[in-house]
Tab-separated table of C-alpha atoms in Angstrom:
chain	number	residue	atom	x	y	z
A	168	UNK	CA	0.000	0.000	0.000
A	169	UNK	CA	1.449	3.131	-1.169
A	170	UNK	CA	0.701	6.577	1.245
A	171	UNK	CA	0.613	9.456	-0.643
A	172	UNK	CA	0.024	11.476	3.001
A	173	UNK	CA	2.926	12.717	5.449
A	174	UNK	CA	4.076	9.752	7.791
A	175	UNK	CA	4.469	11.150	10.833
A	176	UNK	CA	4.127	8.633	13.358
A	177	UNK	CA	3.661	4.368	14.175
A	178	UNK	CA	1.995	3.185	16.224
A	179	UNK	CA	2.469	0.045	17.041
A	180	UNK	CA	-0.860	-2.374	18.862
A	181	UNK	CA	-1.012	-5.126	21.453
A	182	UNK	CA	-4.363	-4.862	22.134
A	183	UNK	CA	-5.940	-8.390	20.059
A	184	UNK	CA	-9.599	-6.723	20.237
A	185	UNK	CA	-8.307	-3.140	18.450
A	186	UNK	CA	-5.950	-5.548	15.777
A	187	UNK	CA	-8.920	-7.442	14.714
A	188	UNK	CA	-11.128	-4.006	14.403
A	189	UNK	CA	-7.975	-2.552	12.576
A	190	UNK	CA	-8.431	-5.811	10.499
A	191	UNK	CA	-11.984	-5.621	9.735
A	192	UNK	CA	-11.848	-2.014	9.243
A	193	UNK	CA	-9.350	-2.217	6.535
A	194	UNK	CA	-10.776	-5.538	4.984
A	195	UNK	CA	-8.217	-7.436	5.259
A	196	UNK	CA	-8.125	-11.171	3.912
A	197	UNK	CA	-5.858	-12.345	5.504
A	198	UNK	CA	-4.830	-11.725	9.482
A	199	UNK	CA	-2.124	-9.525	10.520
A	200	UNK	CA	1.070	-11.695	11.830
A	201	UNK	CA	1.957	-9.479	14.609
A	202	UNK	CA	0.814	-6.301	14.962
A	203	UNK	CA	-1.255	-3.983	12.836
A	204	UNK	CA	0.159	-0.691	12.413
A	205	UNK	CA	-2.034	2.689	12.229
A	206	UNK	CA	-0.369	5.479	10.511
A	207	UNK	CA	-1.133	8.732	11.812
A	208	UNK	CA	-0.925	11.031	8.595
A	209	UNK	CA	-0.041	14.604	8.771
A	210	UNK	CA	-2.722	17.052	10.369
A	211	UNK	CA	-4.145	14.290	12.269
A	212	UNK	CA	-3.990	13.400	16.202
A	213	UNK	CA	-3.698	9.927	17.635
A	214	UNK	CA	-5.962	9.720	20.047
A	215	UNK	CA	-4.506	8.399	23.201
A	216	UNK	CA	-5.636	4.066	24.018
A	217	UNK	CA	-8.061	4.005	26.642
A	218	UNK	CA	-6.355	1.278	29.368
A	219	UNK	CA	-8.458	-1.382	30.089
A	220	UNK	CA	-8.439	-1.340	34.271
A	221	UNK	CA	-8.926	-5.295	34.283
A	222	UNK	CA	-5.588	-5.830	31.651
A	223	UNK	CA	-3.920	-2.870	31.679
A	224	UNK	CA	-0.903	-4.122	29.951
A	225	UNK	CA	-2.993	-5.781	26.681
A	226	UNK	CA	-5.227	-2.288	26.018
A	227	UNK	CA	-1.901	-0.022	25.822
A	228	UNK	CA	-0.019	0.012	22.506
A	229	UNK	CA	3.051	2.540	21.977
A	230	UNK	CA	3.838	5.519	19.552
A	231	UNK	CA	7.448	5.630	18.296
A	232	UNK	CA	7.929	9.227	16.417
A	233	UNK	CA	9.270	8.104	12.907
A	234	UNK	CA	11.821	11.270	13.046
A	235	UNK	CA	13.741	8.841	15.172
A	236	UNK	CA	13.992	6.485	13.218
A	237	UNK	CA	18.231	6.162	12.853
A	238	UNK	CA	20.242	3.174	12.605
A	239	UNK	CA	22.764	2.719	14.989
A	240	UNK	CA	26.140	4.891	15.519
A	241	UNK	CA	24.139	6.623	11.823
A	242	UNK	CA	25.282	10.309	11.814
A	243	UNK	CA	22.906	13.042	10.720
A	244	UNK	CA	22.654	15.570	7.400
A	245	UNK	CA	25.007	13.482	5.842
A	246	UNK	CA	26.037	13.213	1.854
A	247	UNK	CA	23.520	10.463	1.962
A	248	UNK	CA	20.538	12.261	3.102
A	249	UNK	CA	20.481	15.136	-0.079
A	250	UNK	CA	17.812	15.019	-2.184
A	251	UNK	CA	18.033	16.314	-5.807
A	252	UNK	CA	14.877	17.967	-6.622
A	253	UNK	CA	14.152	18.602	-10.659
A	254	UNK	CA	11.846	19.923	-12.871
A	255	UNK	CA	10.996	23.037	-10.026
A	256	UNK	CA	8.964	26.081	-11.107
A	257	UNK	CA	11.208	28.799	-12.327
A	258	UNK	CA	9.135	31.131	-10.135
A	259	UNK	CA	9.659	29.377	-6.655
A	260	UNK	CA	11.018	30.728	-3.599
A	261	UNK	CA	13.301	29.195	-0.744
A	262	UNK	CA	10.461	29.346	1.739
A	263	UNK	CA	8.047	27.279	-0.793
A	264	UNK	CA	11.097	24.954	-1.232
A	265	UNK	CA	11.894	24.345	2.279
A	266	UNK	CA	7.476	23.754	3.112
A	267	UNK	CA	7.882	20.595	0.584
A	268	UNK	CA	10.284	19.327	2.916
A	269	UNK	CA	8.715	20.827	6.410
A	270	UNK	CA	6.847	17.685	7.504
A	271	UNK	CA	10.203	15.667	7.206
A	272	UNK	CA	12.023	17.793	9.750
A	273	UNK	CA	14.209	20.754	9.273
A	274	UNK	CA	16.991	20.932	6.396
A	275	UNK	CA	20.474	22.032	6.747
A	276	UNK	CA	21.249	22.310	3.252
A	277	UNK	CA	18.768	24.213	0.880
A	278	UNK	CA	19.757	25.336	-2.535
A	279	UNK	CA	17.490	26.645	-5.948
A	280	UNK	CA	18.664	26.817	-9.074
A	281	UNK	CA	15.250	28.517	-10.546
A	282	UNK	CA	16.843	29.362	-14.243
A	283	UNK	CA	17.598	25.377	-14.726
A	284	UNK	CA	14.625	24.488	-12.239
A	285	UNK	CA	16.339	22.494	-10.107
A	286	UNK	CA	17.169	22.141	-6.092
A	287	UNK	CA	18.921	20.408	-3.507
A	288	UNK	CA	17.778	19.731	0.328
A	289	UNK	CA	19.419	17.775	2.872
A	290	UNK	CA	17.361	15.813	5.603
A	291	UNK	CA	18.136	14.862	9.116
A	292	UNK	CA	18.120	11.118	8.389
A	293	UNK	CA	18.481	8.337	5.181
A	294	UNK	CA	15.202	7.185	6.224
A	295	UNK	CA	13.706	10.530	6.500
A	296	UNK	CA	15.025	11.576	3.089
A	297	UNK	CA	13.965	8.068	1.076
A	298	UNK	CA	10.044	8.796	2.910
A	299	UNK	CA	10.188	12.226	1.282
A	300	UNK	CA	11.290	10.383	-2.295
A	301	UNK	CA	8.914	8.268	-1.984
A	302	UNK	CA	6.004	10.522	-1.061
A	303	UNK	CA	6.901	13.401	-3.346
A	304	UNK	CA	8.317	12.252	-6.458
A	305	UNK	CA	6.051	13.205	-9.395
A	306	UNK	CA	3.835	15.201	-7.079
A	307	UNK	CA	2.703	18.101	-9.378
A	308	UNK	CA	3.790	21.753	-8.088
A	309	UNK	CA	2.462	24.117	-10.704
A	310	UNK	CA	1.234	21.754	-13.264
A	311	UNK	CA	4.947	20.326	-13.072
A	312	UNK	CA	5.972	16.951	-12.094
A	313	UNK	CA	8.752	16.763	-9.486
A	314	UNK	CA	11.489	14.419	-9.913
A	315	UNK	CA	13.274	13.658	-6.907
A	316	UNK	CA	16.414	11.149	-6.286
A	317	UNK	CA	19.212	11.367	-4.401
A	318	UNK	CA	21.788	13.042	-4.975
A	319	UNK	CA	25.178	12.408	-6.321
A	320	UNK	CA	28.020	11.702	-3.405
A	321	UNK	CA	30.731	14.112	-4.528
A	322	UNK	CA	33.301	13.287	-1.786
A	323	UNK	CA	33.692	9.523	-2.240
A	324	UNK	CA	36.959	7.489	-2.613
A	325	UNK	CA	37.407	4.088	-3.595
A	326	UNK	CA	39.994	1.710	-1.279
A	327	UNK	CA	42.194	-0.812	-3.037
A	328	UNK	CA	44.784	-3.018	-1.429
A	329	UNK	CA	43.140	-3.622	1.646
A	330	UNK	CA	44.113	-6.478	4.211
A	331	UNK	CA	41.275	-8.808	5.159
A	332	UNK	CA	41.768	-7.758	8.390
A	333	UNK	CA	40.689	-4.043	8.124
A	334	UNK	CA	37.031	-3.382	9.453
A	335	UNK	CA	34.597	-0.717	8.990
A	336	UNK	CA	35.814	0.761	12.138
A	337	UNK	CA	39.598	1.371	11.522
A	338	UNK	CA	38.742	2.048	7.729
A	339	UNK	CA	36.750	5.157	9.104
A	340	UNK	CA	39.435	5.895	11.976
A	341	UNK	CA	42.272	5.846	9.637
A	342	UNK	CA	40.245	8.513	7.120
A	343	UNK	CA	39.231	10.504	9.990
A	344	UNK	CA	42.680	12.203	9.829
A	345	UNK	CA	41.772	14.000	6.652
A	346	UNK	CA	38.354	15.373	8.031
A	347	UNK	CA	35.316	14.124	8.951
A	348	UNK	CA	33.962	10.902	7.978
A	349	UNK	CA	30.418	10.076	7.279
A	350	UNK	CA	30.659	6.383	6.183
A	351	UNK	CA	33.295	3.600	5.878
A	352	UNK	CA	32.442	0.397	4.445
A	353	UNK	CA	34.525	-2.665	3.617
A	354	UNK	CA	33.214	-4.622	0.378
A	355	UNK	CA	33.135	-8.087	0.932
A	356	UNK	CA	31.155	-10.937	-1.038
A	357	UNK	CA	28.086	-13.000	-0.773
A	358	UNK	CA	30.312	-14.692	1.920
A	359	UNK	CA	31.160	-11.709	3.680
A	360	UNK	CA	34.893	-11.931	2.832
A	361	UNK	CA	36.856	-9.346	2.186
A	362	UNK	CA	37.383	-8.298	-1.432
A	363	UNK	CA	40.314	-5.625	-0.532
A	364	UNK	CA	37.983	-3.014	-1.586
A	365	UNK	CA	36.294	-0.364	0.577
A	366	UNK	CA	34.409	2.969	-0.043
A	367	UNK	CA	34.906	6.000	2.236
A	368	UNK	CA	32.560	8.772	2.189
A	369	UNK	CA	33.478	12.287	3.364
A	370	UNK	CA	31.171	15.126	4.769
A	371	UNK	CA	32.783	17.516	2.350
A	372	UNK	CA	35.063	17.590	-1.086
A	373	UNK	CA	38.073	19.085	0.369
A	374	UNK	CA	39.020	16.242	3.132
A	375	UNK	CA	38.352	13.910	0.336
A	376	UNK	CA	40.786	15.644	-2.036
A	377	UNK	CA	43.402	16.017	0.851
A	378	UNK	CA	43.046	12.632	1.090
A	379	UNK	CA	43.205	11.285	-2.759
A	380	UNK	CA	46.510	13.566	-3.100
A	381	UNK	CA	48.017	12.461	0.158
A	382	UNK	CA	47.458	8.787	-0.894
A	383	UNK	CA	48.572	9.273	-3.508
A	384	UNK	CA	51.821	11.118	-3.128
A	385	UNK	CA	52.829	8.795	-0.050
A	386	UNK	CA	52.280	4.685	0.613
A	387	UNK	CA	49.813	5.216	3.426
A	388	UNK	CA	49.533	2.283	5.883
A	389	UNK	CA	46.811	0.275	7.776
A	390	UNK	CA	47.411	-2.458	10.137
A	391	UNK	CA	45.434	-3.879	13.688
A	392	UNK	CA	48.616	-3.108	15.639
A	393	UNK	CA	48.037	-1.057	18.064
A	394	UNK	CA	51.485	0.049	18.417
A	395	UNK	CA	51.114	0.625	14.892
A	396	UNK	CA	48.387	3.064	14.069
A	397	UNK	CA	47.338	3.807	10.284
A	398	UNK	CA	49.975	5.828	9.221
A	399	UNK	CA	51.893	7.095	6.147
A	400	UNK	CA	55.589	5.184	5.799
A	401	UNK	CA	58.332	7.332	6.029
A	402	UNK	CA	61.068	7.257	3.418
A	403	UNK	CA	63.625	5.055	3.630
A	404	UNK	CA	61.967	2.836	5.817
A	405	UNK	CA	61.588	-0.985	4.751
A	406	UNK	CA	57.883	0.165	5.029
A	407	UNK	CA	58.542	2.497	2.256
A	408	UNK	CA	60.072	0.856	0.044
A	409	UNK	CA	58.067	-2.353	-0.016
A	410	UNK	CA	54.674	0.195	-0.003
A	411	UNK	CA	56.425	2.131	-3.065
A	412	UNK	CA	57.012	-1.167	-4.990
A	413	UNK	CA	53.204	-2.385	-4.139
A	414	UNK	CA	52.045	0.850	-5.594
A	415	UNK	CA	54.551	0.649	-8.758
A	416	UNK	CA	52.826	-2.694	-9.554
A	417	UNK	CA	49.203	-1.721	-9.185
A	418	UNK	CA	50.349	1.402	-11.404
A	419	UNK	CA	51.520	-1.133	-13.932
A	420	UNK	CA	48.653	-3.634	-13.628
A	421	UNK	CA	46.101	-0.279	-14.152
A	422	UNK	CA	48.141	0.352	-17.173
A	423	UNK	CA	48.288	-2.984	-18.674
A	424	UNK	CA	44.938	-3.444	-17.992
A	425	UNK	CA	43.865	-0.179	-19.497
A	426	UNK	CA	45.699	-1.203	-22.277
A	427	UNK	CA	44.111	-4.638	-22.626
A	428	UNK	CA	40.806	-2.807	-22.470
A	429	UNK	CA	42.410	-0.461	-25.369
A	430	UNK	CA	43.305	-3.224	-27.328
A	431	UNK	CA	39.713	-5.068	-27.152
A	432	UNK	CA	37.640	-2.473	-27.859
A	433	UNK	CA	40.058	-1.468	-31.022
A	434	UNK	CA	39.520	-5.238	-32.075
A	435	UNK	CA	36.194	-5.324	-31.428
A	436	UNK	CA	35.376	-1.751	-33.390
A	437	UNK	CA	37.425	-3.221	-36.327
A	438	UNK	CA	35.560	-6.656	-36.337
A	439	UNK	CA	32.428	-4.205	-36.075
A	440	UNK	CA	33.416	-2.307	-39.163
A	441	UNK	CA	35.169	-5.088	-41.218
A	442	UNK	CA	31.528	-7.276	-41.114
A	443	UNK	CA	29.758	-4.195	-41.630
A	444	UNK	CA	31.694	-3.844	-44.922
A	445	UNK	CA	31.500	-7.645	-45.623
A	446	UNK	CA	27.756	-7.312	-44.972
A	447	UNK	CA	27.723	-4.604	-47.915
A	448	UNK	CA	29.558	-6.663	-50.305
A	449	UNK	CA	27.501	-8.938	-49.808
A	450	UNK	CA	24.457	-7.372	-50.474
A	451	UNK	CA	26.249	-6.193	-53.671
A	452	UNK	CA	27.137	-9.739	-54.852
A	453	UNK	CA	23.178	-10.771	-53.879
A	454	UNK	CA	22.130	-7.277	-56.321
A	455	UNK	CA	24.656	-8.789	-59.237
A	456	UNK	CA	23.520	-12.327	-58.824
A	457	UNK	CA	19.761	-11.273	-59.266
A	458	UNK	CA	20.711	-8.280	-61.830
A	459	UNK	CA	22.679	-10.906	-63.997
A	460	UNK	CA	19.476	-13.380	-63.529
A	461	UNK	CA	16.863	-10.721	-64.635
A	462	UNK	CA	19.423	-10.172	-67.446
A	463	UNK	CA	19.933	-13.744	-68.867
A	464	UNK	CA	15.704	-13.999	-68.506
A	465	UNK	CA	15.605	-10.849	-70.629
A	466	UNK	CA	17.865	-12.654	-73.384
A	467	UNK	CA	15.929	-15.865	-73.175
A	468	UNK	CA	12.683	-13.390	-73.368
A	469	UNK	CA	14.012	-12.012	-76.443
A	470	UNK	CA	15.554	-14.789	-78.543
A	471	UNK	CA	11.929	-16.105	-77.973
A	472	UNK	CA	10.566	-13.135	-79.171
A	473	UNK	CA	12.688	-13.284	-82.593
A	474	UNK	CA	11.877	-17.072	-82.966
A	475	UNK	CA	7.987	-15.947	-83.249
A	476	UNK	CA	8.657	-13.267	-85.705
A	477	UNK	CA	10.631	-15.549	-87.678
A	478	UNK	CA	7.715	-18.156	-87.791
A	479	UNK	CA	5.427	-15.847	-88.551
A	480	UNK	CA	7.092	-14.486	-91.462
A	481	UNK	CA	8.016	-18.001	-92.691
A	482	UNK	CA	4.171	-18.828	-92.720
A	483	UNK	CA	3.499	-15.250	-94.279
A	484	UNK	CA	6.103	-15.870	-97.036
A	485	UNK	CA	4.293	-19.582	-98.142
């Protein structure tokens, strides 16, 4: 079931008597499993359960405001909570923009681009911001369509060369020294081992450039010593050297490969264009074949032709 309205709040019933009225009420055919949830939609008051005084602890449900909805250790107004709004009337102001988005809580990022028609906002939460897609996208402002999705991460770098070791947790501590972190992930399989990838997303584009040129300019190290933080080797170190060499033979396998890639897609566009001209030819041979056929039928046509005149005048002559 798909609710157009604002979801505000859940809440969340024990009593059996109220889940089989929410069950007739909404027709269902089949019973709930647990509980039955009522969604309080925007402008409306939940009316407080009435406690039974003979089972107090059956009558009373619980409302859980969905604005606190956030996972775990999640951090708020993050890169992953923007919204890009499109297709915005050229004529709207911040104040209309920001009363889309007031029934989601308040925005710390609000920015209109009215010549192109387009906007970003940035919500408290990831679950907040994916209620808003969901609710708003193509809702028609001005006999325009919106069209919402999320926005583009701008300061996210890719990890390569990771140990199997490294978590989530020292990816993110060891990134922190560049600026603040929003998210560090690991990539592992359908297995959940490590691949020796990661992602790491930054709050803002400079850390994440401080960190792509510092990387890159230096063999930066992670290990679970704890004598040994995550740290950048310094030269002349056997650390050094050994991280220089590592580097020098991704560099060469990203170039080879690069190459390889190169080298495929060259084939592949000549193969393309060497059966598109065999295709050509032979369509040309198939036009000669049937040209030379019409031809020789012609010839036969004709040299029948001349052997009826010739009878004719043979009889006309007797």
């Amino acid at each position: 079931m798909m609710l157009r309205g604002n979801l505000k709040q859940v809440r969340i019933e024990k009593n059996p008597a109220r889940l089989r009225a929410l069950e007739s009420a909404a027709g269902e055919s089949e019973p709930v499993a647990a509980a039955a949830m009522a969604l309080t939609l925007a402008g409306e008051q939940a009316a407080p359960p009435a406690a039974s005084e003979e089972h107090p602890d059956e009558e009373m449900g619980f409302t859980i405001d969905i604005k606190s909805f956030l996972k775990p250790g999640e951090k708020t107004y993050t890169q992953r909570c923007r919204l890009f709004v499109g297709n915005l009337p050229t004529d709207i102001t911040e104040e209309d923009f920001k009363r889309l988005f007031e029934r989601y809580g308040e925005p710390s990022e609000v920015f209109i681009n009215r010549d192109r028609g387009f906007g970003f906002i940035r919500l408290e939460s990831r679950t907040l911001a994916e209620i808003a897609k969901a609710e708003l996208d193509g809702t028609i402002l001005k006999s325009r369509p919106l069209r919402i999705r999320f926005a583009t991460h701008g300061a996210a770098l890719t990890v390569k060369n990771l140990s199997p070791v490294v978590s989530n947790e020292l990816l993110e501590q060891a990134f922190s020294q560049f600026g603040p972190v929003e998210k560090a992930v690991v990539v592992v399989d359908d297995r959940g081992r490590a691949t020796g990838k990661g992602f790491v997303e930054f709050a803002a584009k400079p850390p994440a450039r401080k960190a792509l040129e510092r990387c890159g300019d230096g063999a930066f190290l992670l290990t679970t010593e704890r004598e040994q933080p995550p740290r950048f080797a310094q030269p002349g170190t056997f650390e050094f050297e050994y991280a220089s060499r590592w580097k020098a033979l991704d560099e060469m396998e990203k170039q080879q490969r690069e190459q390889v890639d190169r080298n495929i897609r060259e084939a592949k566009e000549k193969l393309e264009a060497e059966m598109e001209a065999a295709r050509h030819e032979h369509q040309l041979m198939l036009m000669r074949q049937d040209l030379m056929r019409r031809q020789e039928e012609l010839r036969r046509l004709e040299e029948l032709r001349n052997q009826e005149l010739q009878k004719r005048k043979q009889i006309q002559l007797r």
